[in-house]
Amino acid sequence: MGKGSSGEDLFLFALGGLIGAAMAQPKEAEKTSLHILRITKKNSIIIFRLKIIFMNS
């Protein structure tokens, strides 16, 4: 910031920092949905393998 920075410039700088920090933090719902996606993908792989085993026996 230069010597002639106004209060508005400082406010906008601080606001930009807050917005950036908020965007960088994953929300609880996003964490939960990613966890569910991982579990679902893992379970679908297990089910697929079980189907192959039973089809080959």
mmCIF file of C-alpha atoms in Angstrom:
data_model
loop_
_atom_site.group_PDB
_atom_site.id
_atom_site.type_symbol
_atom_site.label_atom_id
_atom_site.label_comp_id
_atom_site.label_asym_id
_atom_site.label_seq_id
_atom_site.Cartn_x
_atom_site.Cartn_y
_atom_site.Cartn_z
ATOM 1 C CA MET A 1 0.000 0.000 0.000
ATOM 2 C CA GLY A 2 1.284 3.401 -0.878
ATOM 3 C CA LYS A 3 1.589 6.457 1.303
ATOM 4 C CA GLY A 4 -1.678 7.893 -0.025
ATOM 5 C CA SER A 5 -3.864 4.881 0.828
ATOM 6 C CA SER A 6 -7.318 5.816 1.939
ATOM 7 C CA GLY A 7 -9.498 4.097 4.499
ATOM 8 C CA GLU A 8 -11.527 2.639 1.639
ATOM 9 C CA ASP A 9 -8.412 0.998 0.166
ATOM 10 C CA LEU A 10 -7.585 -0.580 3.517
ATOM 11 C CA PHE A 11 -11.177 -1.769 3.912
ATOM 12 C CA LEU A 12 -11.191 -3.365 0.456
ATOM 13 C CA PHE A 13 -7.819 -4.998 1.113
ATOM 14 C CA ALA A 14 -9.083 -6.480 4.393
ATOM 15 C CA LEU A 15 -12.351 -7.575 2.780
ATOM 16 C CA GLY A 16 -10.464 -9.335 -0.010
ATOM 17 C CA GLY A 17 -8.375 -11.183 2.567
ATOM 18 C CA LEU A 18 -11.476 -12.329 4.448
ATOM 19 C CA ILE A 19 -13.158 -13.528 1.256
ATOM 20 C CA GLY A 20 -10.017 -15.407 0.224
ATOM 21 C CA ALA A 21 -9.738 -17.072 3.627
ATOM 22 C CA ALA A 22 -13.409 -18.069 3.582
ATOM 23 C CA MET A 23 -13.087 -19.595 0.114
ATOM 24 C CA ALA A 24 -9.996 -21.567 1.130
ATOM 25 C CA GLN A 25 -11.730 -23.270 4.074
ATOM 26 C CA PRO A 26 -13.878 -26.270 3.094
ATOM 27 C CA LYS A 27 -17.301 -26.145 4.666
ATOM 28 C CA GLU A 28 -18.558 -28.970 6.882
ATOM 29 C CA ALA A 29 -21.125 -30.009 4.253
ATOM 30 C CA GLU A 30 -18.380 -30.245 1.613
ATOM 31 C CA LYS A 31 -16.266 -32.407 3.926
ATOM 32 C CA THR A 32 -19.262 -34.673 4.581
ATOM 33 C CA SER A 33 -20.160 -35.023 0.905
ATOM 34 C CA LEU A 34 -16.560 -35.876 -0.011
ATOM 35 C CA HIS A 35 -16.455 -38.469 2.765
ATOM 36 C CA ILE A 36 -19.740 -40.020 1.560
ATOM 37 C CA LEU A 37 -18.431 -40.052 -2.011
ATOM 38 C CA ARG A 38 -15.292 -41.892 -0.900
ATOM 39 C CA ILE A 39 -17.330 -44.444 1.076
ATOM 40 C CA THR A 40 -19.753 -44.970 -1.820
ATOM 41 C CA LYS A 41 -16.935 -45.435 -4.314
ATOM 42 C CA LYS A 42 -15.169 -47.882 -2.014
ATOM 43 C CA ASN A 43 -18.381 -49.862 -1.438
ATOM 44 C CA SER A 44 -19.206 -49.986 -5.149
ATOM 45 C CA ILE A 45 -15.753 -51.425 -5.879
ATOM 46 C CA ILE A 46 -16.262 -54.083 -3.196
ATOM 47 C CA ILE A 47 -19.729 -54.962 -4.540
ATOM 48 C CA PHE A 48 -18.371 -55.153 -8.098
ATOM 49 C CA ARG A 49 -15.621 -57.543 -6.972
ATOM 50 C CA LEU A 50 -18.132 -59.711 -5.119
ATOM 51 C CA LYS A 51 -20.299 -59.943 -8.259
ATOM 52 C CA ILE A 52 -17.296 -61.093 -10.284
ATOM 53 C CA ILE A 53 -16.415 -63.723 -7.669
ATOM 54 C CA PHE A 54 -19.966 -65.115 -7.595
ATOM 55 C CA MET A 55 -20.299 -65.066 -11.391
ATOM 56 C CA ASN A 56 -17.074 -67.055 -11.761
ATOM 57 C CA SER A 57 -18.007 -69.687 -9.180
#
